[in-house]
C-alpha cells in the first residue's frame, strides 16, 4: 500500500468523527448566532445578521459574567500556582523522602469536579460548614456565622474557586516537581561553584529552566479554569443573584432557561474565539520559544 | 557544629511545612469520607464534628436503595466504557500516523486536535443537542457516548501522539522487512509495543467520560442520566439530604482516587501530554 | 539469493536536497558488498532504497531479474539488520526470530526447527525465552542477525550493525558476520562509516561521498590504486598524506626538498610523464615513511622534516611531521581535526626510532609507492 493511502486510511476515522462531532457543531453554532430563534417555534428563525453579537457585546449581564470569569480564573490560577509551586519546591527539598507526600497530595487530582464542588459546598455552607467552626475555634473569626462564603455576593466568586484550587493544586505541584527533578544536578552545582546563593540559583537557573513547564501549566490550567462550569454549578448554580455566574454559565442559562438560542450562540462563538486565541497566544509566546 | 545544627533545623522546618501542606489538602476528602460514615441524623448537626461518633452505613444504604442511583451508576459505567473503546479505536491509528508520518496533513490534524481541546464544552453543547436530536439519539447511551468521545478524542489523540513520538521508526521498518504490510506492522508490532501508553490513554478517556457533567446535563433527561447528574439532583428531589449525597460522592469518586494513588506517575505524564516526563 | 543492480538511481528530498546522484553498479550473486563513506554521504539512503523503505526518485533497481522500484518491502524477500537492532521488545528472542517466518506463513514445526538452527549458529540457544531487554548488546546484535538469517532471503542488508558495540566485541562480530555470510552465500550489502570494517569484510567496497559513487573495487585495489584523492585519504588509517608538489623531470619537488621518482613509477603510471614540470598532488601513505637511521626498507629516498609529536604504540611509532609544502584537504568531513591549526603529515616509524618532538628527522620515503593526482580534477594519474 502506498504511503499516502495508508496515512489517509489511518487518519480518516478520527478525522470524519471530529468533523462530524466538533467541526460541524461549531459551524452550526456560528450559523445559529446569526438568527433570532423562537424557542416555541424553532422553525420560525429570522436572519438578523450581527445583531446578536451587538446585543451580546452591550449586555451588562454578559459583561459582568465575563469579568467574573476573569476574576475566577486569575484567582484560581494564582493560588494553584502559588501553592503548587511551593509544594513542588518543598518536595524537591526533601527529595527522596517525598514519595508518600506526593502520593497523598495527588489524591484530589482525578476527583470528579461534581464531587469536589459538593464537598466544598459542604465545607463552606451556612451553619454546618466545618471551615467556619474551625476558624472560629482558633480565633480567626468571632463566630461561625461571621463569613458567609457562598451567600455574600462580593465574596462568592472567590469562595467557589476554593474547590478548583483544591482540585488542581496537586496537578501544578506534581507537574512542577517532575520539571524540577529533570533539571540536571550539574547545572545547580555549577551555579553553586560560581558562588550563587540559593535565591540566585533559583532565579537564574531553576526558573528559566522551568519555563516550558510553567508554560504548560498556565496554558492548560488557565484555559480549563476559564471554561469551568460544573464546579460552580454544583455549589451555587451561579447565585446568589448571579454573583457567581461565570461566562459559560451565562451561556447555559440563556440557552436552557431563557431559550435565547441565537444570542447565546453569539456569546458562545465569541467565547470559543477568545479561548482559541488565548491558547494560540500562549503557545506562540511561551511554549514555542522555550522549545527552541 | 553550629552550621550542622542550623542545617538540621532547616530540614526539620521543610519537613514540617511539607507535612502540613499535604495534610491540609488531604483533610477535605477525609472529612467527606468521615461524614458519609456518620448516621444520617448526625451529618447536619451543629457544631459539626470531624469524626463520626459512631460508624454507620445508613447513608450508603439510602443511596443504594434509591431507584435512580444504582441505575445512574450503571449508566456512567456503560457510557465511560463505550467512550473509552470508541476513543481508542479512533485515536490510536490516527495518533500513530500523526506522530510517525510527519507531513502537512498530519501536522494540521494534530493542530486541529489541540484547538479542539481548547473549545469550551458549553459552546458545543447546544449544536450537539440539535445534532443528536436530528439523529434521534437524545437521551440515549449511544448519543452521550458520541458527545463524550468528541471530548475524549482530542485529549487521547495528543497523549497518544506524544507516546508514539518516542517509538523508533525502525520498529515499523523492521516489521515491514520481516514481511508485514504497513497495517500488519501497526497491528502486530506497534500496538503491542505501545500497550502501556495505550492503557494510560484508555484511563484518561474513561475518566474524561466518568467526570463529565455538562454534556450529560444537556443531552440526557430520563433514560441515560449518569451518576454526576443524579448526585447533583439529590438537592432538589430529596431535599437537602447531605448524608446520602456524601455517600454517593464517595462511591463515585473512590474508584478514581484509588487509581490515581496507584498510577500517579503515569497520570502526571499524561496530564501534560508527555511535555514533562514524570 | 540474487544479484542486485542499480542503474542511474537518484534520490531527491523535497526538490532541494540531492541525496544520491546517478548511482550505478552491480552486486553479484553471493557477493559481500560494503558501502562506506563519511556521515551524510548517502550510503544509508542507498541501502534503504534497496530495502524499499525509501522511495526511489528516478532510476532502475533490480533484484534478481525483476525491477522492484515499486515493490513493497514485504514482497522484496530481503532481510535487514538495523543499527539500533529494532528488536521487538514485547516478544521473546524465540518470537523475534520466528516473526518473519510467521509472516511468511511457514508451518509451526518448520518454524521451530529453523529457529533452533539459527539460534545454534548464533549461540543464542540458552537465551531463546528471554526478552530483548534482558540481553547484552552483543546478544541483541545476534538476535537481529538471527531474524535475518532464519528466512534464507534473497539478500541481507545491514545498516551499521556493529556501531553500538564496544571496540573488542566489534572486532569479534566483524569476523563472525563475514564468515557467516561466506558460509550462507547470501548476497549482502553492508553499510559502515568505518573503513577498517569495509576493508576487512567486503568482497568489494563502494566508496561514496556526497551522494556520488567515488569508486567500487576490491579492498586491495582501493588501497593500491585509489581513483581520486578522496578515496586515497579515506581508505587506510592513518590517512594518506597529501601535498602539492611539482615534477621536475624525474625529481619530485616538495617544498624546498626533492626526491627522485624511480623509473618503475613512470612505467606504471605513464600519465604522470605528461605532468612533468607541472604541479601535481603527491600522496604518501604513513606506512611508506620511516626513520632513515633505523629503517629496514631496502630502497628509499631521503628528506628532512621537523617532528611535532611522537606517539609510541609499541609495535610501531606514529610520528607527526611538519612538511614544508602546501597541505591538501581530501574533503572528508569526518576527518579528525589536526593538532592546533597546523596540518601535519604522519609517518609510521619502526619502534626502534629515537626521534623526539623538536628534532629534525631524516625520513626514509618508499618512493616507488608514491601516489600522484591531478590538482585540477583531483583524479589519480595513471
PDB file of C-alpha atoms in Angstrom, chain C residues 116-372:
ATOM      1  CA  UNK C 116      16.505 -23.733  16.726  1.00  0.00           C
ATOM      2  CA  UNK C 117      19.048 -23.925  13.905  1.00  0.00           C
ATOM      3  CA  UNK C 118      19.564 -20.193  13.718  1.00  0.00           C
ATOM      4  CA  UNK C 119      19.897 -19.975  17.479  1.00  0.00           C
ATOM      5  CA  UNK C 120      22.532 -22.702  17.464  1.00  0.00           C
ATOM      6  CA  UNK C 121      24.542 -20.977  14.763  1.00  0.00           C
ATOM      7  CA  UNK C 122      24.423 -17.714  16.685  1.00  0.00           C
ATOM      8  CA  UNK C 123      24.912 -19.295  20.143  1.00  0.00           C
ATOM      9  CA  UNK C 124      21.579 -17.997  21.384  1.00  0.00           C
ATOM     10  CA  UNK C 125      20.094 -21.332  22.400  1.00  0.00           C
ATOM     11  CA  UNK C 126      20.194 -20.548  26.124  1.00  0.00           C
ATOM     12  CA  UNK C 127      18.529 -17.172  25.673  1.00  0.00           C
ATOM     13  CA  UNK C 128      15.571 -18.107  23.491  1.00  0.00           C
ATOM     14  CA  UNK C 129      12.964 -17.414  26.151  1.00  0.00           C
ATOM     15  CA  UNK C 130      14.310 -14.059  27.279  1.00  0.00           C
ATOM     16  CA  UNK C 131      13.078 -10.672  26.210  1.00  0.00           C
ATOM     17  CA  UNK C 132      15.493  -8.354  24.347  1.00  0.00           C
ATOM     18  CA  UNK C 133      15.615  -6.066  27.395  1.00  0.00           C
ATOM     19  CA  UNK C 134      17.383  -8.811  29.367  1.00  0.00           C
ATOM     20  CA  UNK C 135      20.189  -9.271  26.834  1.00  0.00           C
ATOM     21  CA  UNK C 136      23.621  -7.686  26.477  1.00  0.00           C
ATOM     22  CA  UNK C 137      24.456  -5.539  23.466  1.00  0.00           C
ATOM     23  CA  UNK C 138      26.298  -8.369  21.732  1.00  0.00           C
ATOM     24  CA  UNK C 139      23.420 -10.799  22.283  1.00  0.00           C
ATOM     25  CA  UNK C 140      20.898  -8.295  20.912  1.00  0.00           C
ATOM     26  CA  UNK C 141      23.067  -7.925  17.847  1.00  0.00           C
ATOM     27  CA  UNK C 142      22.958 -11.696  17.398  1.00  0.00           C
ATOM     28  CA  UNK C 143      19.177 -11.755  17.695  1.00  0.00           C
ATOM     29  CA  UNK C 144      18.971  -9.131  14.969  1.00  0.00           C
ATOM     30  CA  UNK C 145      21.220 -11.348  12.839  1.00  0.00           C
ATOM     31  CA  UNK C 146      19.042 -14.332  13.688  1.00  0.00           C
ATOM     32  CA  UNK C 147      15.927 -12.581  12.470  1.00  0.00           C
ATOM     33  CA  UNK C 148      17.704 -12.025   9.149  1.00  0.00           C
ATOM     34  CA  UNK C 149      19.283 -15.436   8.550  1.00  0.00           C
ATOM     35  CA  UNK C 150      16.327 -17.562   9.656  1.00  0.00           C
ATOM     36  CA  UNK C 151      14.436 -16.706   6.490  1.00  0.00           C
ATOM     37  CA  UNK C 152      17.014 -17.505   3.785  1.00  0.00           C
ATOM     38  CA  UNK C 153      16.178 -14.315   1.904  1.00  0.00           C
ATOM     39  CA  UNK C 154      17.461 -13.142  -1.471  1.00  0.00           C
ATOM     40  CA  UNK C 155      19.763 -10.650   0.244  1.00  0.00           C
ATOM     41  CA  UNK C 156      20.885  -9.300   3.615  1.00  0.00           C
ATOM     42  CA  UNK C 157      21.017  -5.568   4.162  1.00  0.00           C
ATOM     43  CA  UNK C 158      22.987  -4.369   7.179  1.00  0.00           C
ATOM     44  CA  UNK C 159      22.959  -0.771   8.292  1.00  0.00           C
ATOM     45  CA  UNK C 160      25.978  -0.151  10.572  1.00  0.00           C
ATOM     46  CA  UNK C 161      25.066  -3.247  12.600  1.00  0.00           C
ATOM     47  CA  UNK C 162      28.156  -3.105  14.822  1.00  0.00           C
ATOM     48  CA  UNK C 163      28.353   0.566  15.654  1.00  0.00           C
ATOM     49  CA  UNK C 164      26.581   0.145  19.010  1.00  0.00           C
ATOM     50  CA  UNK C 165      29.082  -2.430  20.290  1.00  0.00           C
ATOM     51  CA  UNK C 166      32.303  -1.774  22.167  1.00  0.00           C
ATOM     52  CA  UNK C 167      35.558  -1.966  20.243  1.00  0.00           C
ATOM     53  CA  UNK C 168      36.536  -5.501  21.283  1.00  0.00           C
ATOM     54  CA  UNK C 169      33.160  -7.057  20.543  1.00  0.00           C
ATOM     55  CA  UNK C 170      33.043  -5.206  17.244  1.00  0.00           C
ATOM     56  CA  UNK C 171      36.235  -6.900  16.067  1.00  0.00           C
ATOM     57  CA  UNK C 172      34.885 -10.312  17.077  1.00  0.00           C
ATOM     58  CA  UNK C 173      31.458  -9.825  15.454  1.00  0.00           C
ATOM     59  CA  UNK C 174      33.098  -8.444  12.341  1.00  0.00           C
ATOM     60  CA  UNK C 175      34.846 -11.754  11.770  1.00  0.00           C
ATOM     61  CA  UNK C 176      31.744 -13.755  12.670  1.00  0.00           C
ATOM     62  CA  UNK C 177      29.443 -11.905  10.295  1.00  0.00           C
ATOM     63  CA  UNK C 178      31.956 -12.195   7.458  1.00  0.00           C
ATOM     64  CA  UNK C 179      32.398 -15.931   7.939  1.00  0.00           C
ATOM     65  CA  UNK C 180      28.650 -16.495   8.403  1.00  0.00           C
ATOM     66  CA  UNK C 181      27.958 -14.695   5.137  1.00  0.00           C
ATOM     67  CA  UNK C 182      30.546 -16.780   3.318  1.00  0.00           C
ATOM     68  CA  UNK C 183      29.016 -19.961   4.719  1.00  0.00           C
ATOM     69  CA  UNK C 184      25.437 -18.981   3.772  1.00  0.00           C
ATOM     70  CA  UNK C 185      26.447 -17.434   0.461  1.00  0.00           C
ATOM     71  CA  UNK C 186      23.664 -14.861   0.575  1.00  0.00           C
ATOM     72  CA  UNK C 187      24.183 -11.601  -1.315  1.00  0.00           C
ATOM     73  CA  UNK C 188      24.920  -8.972   1.338  1.00  0.00           C
ATOM     74  CA  UNK C 189      25.100  -5.204   1.403  1.00  0.00           C
ATOM     75  CA  UNK C 190      26.748  -3.797   4.478  1.00  0.00           C
ATOM     76  CA  UNK C 191      26.810  -0.094   5.325  1.00  0.00           C
ATOM     77  CA  UNK C 192      29.505   1.346   7.565  1.00  0.00           C
ATOM     78  CA  UNK C 193      31.436   4.547   8.115  1.00  0.00           C
ATOM     79  CA  UNK C 194      34.408   2.582   9.398  1.00  0.00           C
ATOM     80  CA  UNK C 195      36.912   1.917   6.645  1.00  0.00           C
ATOM     81  CA  UNK C 196      38.552  -0.875   8.641  1.00  0.00           C
ATOM     82  CA  UNK C 197      35.254  -2.770   8.701  1.00  0.00           C
ATOM     83  CA  UNK C 198      34.851  -2.079   4.996  1.00  0.00           C
ATOM     84  CA  UNK C 199      38.316  -3.343   4.117  1.00  0.00           C
ATOM     85  CA  UNK C 200      38.225  -6.457   6.291  1.00  0.00           C
ATOM     86  CA  UNK C 201      34.712  -7.630   5.451  1.00  0.00           C
ATOM     87  CA  UNK C 202      33.875  -6.739   1.897  1.00  0.00           C
ATOM     88  CA  UNK C 203      34.484  -8.714  -1.272  1.00  0.00           C
ATOM     89  CA  UNK C 204      34.132  -5.319  -2.863  1.00  0.00           C
ATOM     90  CA  UNK C 205      33.767  -1.879  -1.348  1.00  0.00           C
ATOM     91  CA  UNK C 206      31.810   1.065  -2.755  1.00  0.00           C
ATOM     92  CA  UNK C 207      33.108   4.423  -1.544  1.00  0.00           C
ATOM     93  CA  UNK C 208      30.505   7.219  -1.533  1.00  0.00           C
ATOM     94  CA  UNK C 209      30.839  10.928  -0.962  1.00  0.00           C
ATOM     95  CA  UNK C 210      28.032  13.485  -1.023  1.00  0.00           C
ATOM     96  CA  UNK C 211      25.706  11.088  -2.810  1.00  0.00           C
ATOM     97  CA  UNK C 212      28.178  10.272  -5.571  1.00  0.00           C
ATOM     98  CA  UNK C 213      29.896   6.920  -6.039  1.00  0.00           C
ATOM     99  CA  UNK C 214      33.669   7.502  -5.976  1.00  0.00           C
ATOM    100  CA  UNK C 215      34.971   4.017  -6.659  1.00  0.00           C
ATOM    101  CA  UNK C 216      33.832   0.446  -6.319  1.00  0.00           C
ATOM    102  CA  UNK C 217      36.539  -2.205  -6.154  1.00  0.00           C
ATOM    103  CA  UNK C 218      38.148  -4.890  -4.061  1.00  0.00           C
ATOM    104  CA  UNK C 219      39.841  -3.665  -0.871  1.00  0.00           C
ATOM    105  CA  UNK C 220      43.288  -4.377  -2.336  1.00  0.00           C
ATOM    106  CA  UNK C 221      42.680  -2.251  -5.410  1.00  0.00           C
ATOM    107  CA  UNK C 222      41.087   0.556  -3.394  1.00  0.00           C
ATOM    108  CA  UNK C 223      44.199   0.693  -1.285  1.00  0.00           C
ATOM    109  CA  UNK C 224      46.742   0.314  -4.052  1.00  0.00           C
ATOM    110  CA  UNK C 225      45.045   2.307  -6.811  1.00  0.00           C
ATOM    111  CA  UNK C 226      42.607   4.839  -5.332  1.00  0.00           C
ATOM    112  CA  UNK C 227      40.848   6.647  -8.157  1.00  0.00           C
ATOM    113  CA  UNK C 228      40.915  10.092  -6.544  1.00  0.00           C
ATOM    114  CA  UNK C 229      42.271  11.878  -3.507  1.00  0.00           C
ATOM    115  CA  UNK C 230      39.054  11.347  -1.510  1.00  0.00           C
ATOM    116  CA  UNK C 231      39.298   7.566  -1.804  1.00  0.00           C
ATOM    117  CA  UNK C 232      43.052   7.765  -1.247  1.00  0.00           C
ATOM    118  CA  UNK C 233      42.613   9.634   2.035  1.00  0.00           C
ATOM    119  CA  UNK C 234      39.512   7.751   3.188  1.00  0.00           C
ATOM    120  CA  UNK C 235      40.940   4.258   2.749  1.00  0.00           C
ATOM    121  CA  UNK C 236      43.846   3.484   5.053  1.00  0.00           C
ATOM    122  CA  UNK C 237      44.489   4.572   8.607  1.00  0.00           C
ATOM    123  CA  UNK C 238      46.094   6.937   9.394  1.00  0.00           C
ATOM    124  CA  UNK C 239      45.134   8.768   6.204  1.00  0.00           C
ATOM    125  CA  UNK C 240      47.405   9.192   3.225  1.00  0.00           C
ATOM    126  CA  UNK C 241      49.450  12.421   3.461  1.00  0.00           C
ATOM    127  CA  UNK C 242      48.606  14.714   0.554  1.00  0.00           C
ATOM    128  CA  UNK C 243      50.713  17.700  -0.538  1.00  0.00           C
ATOM    129  CA  UNK C 244      51.048  19.987  -3.503  1.00  0.00           C
ATOM    130  CA  UNK C 245      54.331  19.364  -5.348  1.00  0.00           C
ATOM    131  CA  UNK C 246      55.898  19.665  -8.808  1.00  0.00           C
ATOM    132  CA  UNK C 247      57.570  17.127 -11.046  1.00  0.00           C
ATOM    133  CA  UNK C 248      60.850  18.312 -12.461  1.00  0.00           C
ATOM    134  CA  UNK C 249      61.918  15.560 -14.825  1.00  0.00           C
ATOM    135  CA  UNK C 250      62.480  12.581 -12.550  1.00  0.00           C
ATOM    136  CA  UNK C 251      62.640  14.760  -9.458  1.00  0.00           C
ATOM    137  CA  UNK C 252      59.687  15.449  -7.231  1.00  0.00           C
ATOM    138  CA  UNK C 253      59.965  18.934  -5.709  1.00  0.00           C
ATOM    139  CA  UNK C 254      58.268  19.012  -2.318  1.00  0.00           C
ATOM    140  CA  UNK C 255      58.729  22.470  -0.830  1.00  0.00           C
ATOM    141  CA  UNK C 256      62.456  23.103  -0.618  1.00  0.00           C
ATOM    142  CA  UNK C 257      63.388  19.429  -0.906  1.00  0.00           C
ATOM    143  CA  UNK C 258      63.457  16.942  -3.733  1.00  0.00           C
ATOM    144  CA  UNK C 259      63.251  13.213  -4.099  1.00  0.00           C
ATOM    145  CA  UNK C 260      63.876  11.034  -7.072  1.00  0.00           C
ATOM    146  CA  UNK C 261      60.924   9.178  -8.528  1.00  0.00           C
ATOM    147  CA  UNK C 262      62.024   5.694  -9.618  1.00  0.00           C
ATOM    148  CA  UNK C 263      61.582   4.739 -13.240  1.00  0.00           C
ATOM    149  CA  UNK C 264      59.286   1.886 -12.200  1.00  0.00           C
ATOM    150  CA  UNK C 265      56.734   4.519 -11.156  1.00  0.00           C
ATOM    151  CA  UNK C 266      56.882   6.214 -14.520  1.00  0.00           C
ATOM    152  CA  UNK C 267      56.472   2.828 -16.159  1.00  0.00           C
ATOM    153  CA  UNK C 268      53.398   2.022 -14.095  1.00  0.00           C
ATOM    154  CA  UNK C 269      51.872   5.495 -14.426  1.00  0.00           C
ATOM    155  CA  UNK C 270      52.517   6.746 -17.933  1.00  0.00           C
ATOM    156  CA  UNK C 271      50.137   9.673 -17.367  1.00  0.00           C
ATOM    157  CA  UNK C 272      52.490  11.434 -14.984  1.00  0.00           C
ATOM    158  CA  UNK C 273      55.013  11.997 -17.765  1.00  0.00           C
ATOM    159  CA  UNK C 274      52.583  14.468 -19.229  1.00  0.00           C
ATOM    160  CA  UNK C 275      52.583  16.275 -15.901  1.00  0.00           C
ATOM    161  CA  UNK C 276      56.310  16.878 -15.971  1.00  0.00           C
ATOM    162  CA  UNK C 277      57.130  20.444 -14.951  1.00  0.00           C
ATOM    163  CA  UNK C 278      53.548  20.927 -13.842  1.00  0.00           C
ATOM    164  CA  UNK C 279      52.076  20.954 -10.340  1.00  0.00           C
ATOM    165  CA  UNK C 280      50.739  17.644  -9.018  1.00  0.00           C
ATOM    166  CA  UNK C 281      49.291  16.388  -5.756  1.00  0.00           C
ATOM    167  CA  UNK C 282      51.535  13.752  -4.246  1.00  0.00           C
ATOM    168  CA  UNK C 283      50.248  11.180  -1.790  1.00  0.00           C
ATOM    169  CA  UNK C 284      52.452   9.345   0.668  1.00  0.00           C
ATOM    170  CA  UNK C 285      50.958   6.666   2.908  1.00  0.00           C
ATOM    171  CA  UNK C 286      52.181   6.768   6.543  1.00  0.00           C
ATOM    172  CA  UNK C 287      53.483   3.224   6.143  1.00  0.00           C
ATOM    173  CA  UNK C 288      55.774   4.481   3.391  1.00  0.00           C
ATOM    174  CA  UNK C 289      57.531   6.909   5.749  1.00  0.00           C
ATOM    175  CA  UNK C 290      60.130   5.648   8.255  1.00  0.00           C
ATOM    176  CA  UNK C 291      63.110   6.862  10.230  1.00  0.00           C
ATOM    177  CA  UNK C 292      66.058   6.681   7.802  1.00  0.00           C
ATOM    178  CA  UNK C 293      68.521   5.839  10.571  1.00  0.00           C
ATOM    179  CA  UNK C 294      66.774   2.618  11.633  1.00  0.00           C
ATOM    180  CA  UNK C 295      64.648   1.601   8.650  1.00  0.00           C
ATOM    181  CA  UNK C 296      64.685  -1.880   7.132  1.00  0.00           C
ATOM    182  CA  UNK C 297      63.306  -0.642   3.804  1.00  0.00           C
ATOM    183  CA  UNK C 298      65.601  -1.889   1.003  1.00  0.00           C
ATOM    184  CA  UNK C 299      65.241   1.206  -1.149  1.00  0.00           C
ATOM    185  CA  UNK C 300      64.194   4.701  -0.200  1.00  0.00           C
ATOM    186  CA  UNK C 301      64.586   8.400  -0.838  1.00  0.00           C
ATOM    187  CA  UNK C 302      65.522  10.749   1.985  1.00  0.00           C
ATOM    188  CA  UNK C 303      64.139  14.108   3.032  1.00  0.00           C
ATOM    189  CA  UNK C 304      64.210  16.050   6.332  1.00  0.00           C
ATOM    190  CA  UNK C 305      61.226  17.136   8.406  1.00  0.00           C
ATOM    191  CA  UNK C 306      60.783  18.615  11.904  1.00  0.00           C
ATOM    192  CA  UNK C 307      58.958  16.342  14.392  1.00  0.00           C
ATOM    193  CA  UNK C 308      55.969  17.836  16.215  1.00  0.00           C
ATOM    194  CA  UNK C 309      54.539  14.855  18.088  1.00  0.00           C
ATOM    195  CA  UNK C 310      55.525  11.253  18.807  1.00  0.00           C
ATOM    196  CA  UNK C 311      53.003   8.530  19.721  1.00  0.00           C
ATOM    197  CA  UNK C 312      54.683   5.239  20.646  1.00  0.00           C
ATOM    198  CA  UNK C 313      52.179   2.382  20.182  1.00  0.00           C
ATOM    199  CA  UNK C 314      54.601  -0.469  20.884  1.00  0.00           C
ATOM    200  CA  UNK C 315      54.719  -2.315  17.566  1.00  0.00           C
ATOM    201  CA  UNK C 316      55.120   0.973  15.728  1.00  0.00           C
ATOM    202  CA  UNK C 317      55.529   4.658  16.470  1.00  0.00           C
ATOM    203  CA  UNK C 318      53.328   7.324  14.917  1.00  0.00           C
ATOM    204  CA  UNK C 319      55.330  10.447  14.237  1.00  0.00           C
ATOM    205  CA  UNK C 320      53.681  13.750  13.265  1.00  0.00           C
ATOM    206  CA  UNK C 321      55.884  15.746  10.931  1.00  0.00           C
ATOM    207  CA  UNK C 322      55.863  19.242   9.502  1.00  0.00           C
ATOM    208  CA  UNK C 323      56.252  19.012   5.764  1.00  0.00           C
ATOM    209  CA  UNK C 324      57.227  22.272   4.134  1.00  0.00           C
ATOM    210  CA  UNK C 325      54.710  22.139   1.268  1.00  0.00           C
ATOM    211  CA  UNK C 326      51.032  23.162   0.836  1.00  0.00           C
ATOM    212  CA  UNK C 327      48.766  20.623   2.529  1.00  0.00           C
ATOM    213  CA  UNK C 328      45.766  19.289   0.579  1.00  0.00           C
ATOM    214  CA  UNK C 329      42.293  18.747   2.068  1.00  0.00           C
ATOM    215  CA  UNK C 330      40.828  15.495   0.783  1.00  0.00           C
ATOM    216  CA  UNK C 331      37.268  16.565   1.612  1.00  0.00           C
ATOM    217  CA  UNK C 332      36.330  14.029   4.288  1.00  0.00           C
ATOM    218  CA  UNK C 333      34.014  15.893   6.682  1.00  0.00           C
ATOM    219  CA  UNK C 334      34.622  13.293   9.410  1.00  0.00           C
ATOM    220  CA  UNK C 335      38.422  13.653   9.312  1.00  0.00           C
ATOM    221  CA  UNK C 336      39.877  14.305  12.738  1.00  0.00           C
ATOM    222  CA  UNK C 337      40.897  17.892  13.411  1.00  0.00           C
ATOM    223  CA  UNK C 338      44.626  18.316  13.283  1.00  0.00           C
ATOM    224  CA  UNK C 339      46.725  19.431  16.219  1.00  0.00           C
ATOM    225  CA  UNK C 340      46.257  23.158  16.681  1.00  0.00           C
ATOM    226  CA  UNK C 341      45.764  24.811  13.327  1.00  0.00           C
ATOM    227  CA  UNK C 342      48.740  23.231  11.630  1.00  0.00           C
ATOM    228  CA  UNK C 343      48.350  20.215   9.378  1.00  0.00           C
ATOM    229  CA  UNK C 344      50.936  17.544   9.942  1.00  0.00           C
ATOM    230  CA  UNK C 345      51.985  14.514   7.983  1.00  0.00           C
ATOM    231  CA  UNK C 346      52.003  11.196   9.802  1.00  0.00           C
ATOM    232  CA  UNK C 347      54.759   8.635   9.491  1.00  0.00           C
ATOM    233  CA  UNK C 348      54.565   5.070  10.714  1.00  0.00           C
ATOM    234  CA  UNK C 349      58.049   4.625  12.116  1.00  0.00           C
ATOM    235  CA  UNK C 350      59.556   1.368  13.236  1.00  0.00           C
ATOM    236  CA  UNK C 351      59.673   1.184  17.047  1.00  0.00           C
ATOM    237  CA  UNK C 352      63.470   1.403  17.067  1.00  0.00           C
ATOM    238  CA  UNK C 353      63.253   5.123  16.272  1.00  0.00           C
ATOM    239  CA  UNK C 354      64.601   7.572  18.835  1.00  0.00           C
ATOM    240  CA  UNK C 355      63.191  10.827  17.396  1.00  0.00           C
ATOM    241  CA  UNK C 356      61.660  13.306  19.829  1.00  0.00           C
ATOM    242  CA  UNK C 357      59.416  16.320  19.318  1.00  0.00           C
ATOM    243  CA  UNK C 358      61.566  19.260  18.199  1.00  0.00           C
ATOM    244  CA  UNK C 359      64.113  17.047  16.409  1.00  0.00           C
ATOM    245  CA  UNK C 360      64.511  17.167  12.695  1.00  0.00           C
ATOM    246  CA  UNK C 361      64.062  13.630  11.460  1.00  0.00           C
ATOM    247  CA  UNK C 362      65.679  12.162   8.399  1.00  0.00           C
ATOM    248  CA  UNK C 363      62.838  10.362   6.614  1.00  0.00           C
ATOM    249  CA  UNK C 364      63.035   7.242   4.512  1.00  0.00           C
ATOM    250  CA  UNK C 365      60.340   7.506   1.824  1.00  0.00           C
ATOM    251  CA  UNK C 366      59.413   4.479  -0.269  1.00  0.00           C
ATOM    252  CA  UNK C 367      59.391   6.425  -3.497  1.00  0.00           C
ATOM    253  CA  UNK C 368      58.103   3.510  -5.569  1.00  0.00           C
ATOM    254  CA  UNK C 369      54.808   3.647  -3.623  1.00  0.00           C
ATOM    255  CA  UNK C 370      54.080   7.326  -4.217  1.00  0.00           C
ATOM    256  CA  UNK C 371      50.624   8.311  -5.455  1.00  0.00           C
ATOM    257  CA  UNK C 372      50.039  11.136  -7.913  1.00  0.00           C
TER     258      UNK C 372
END
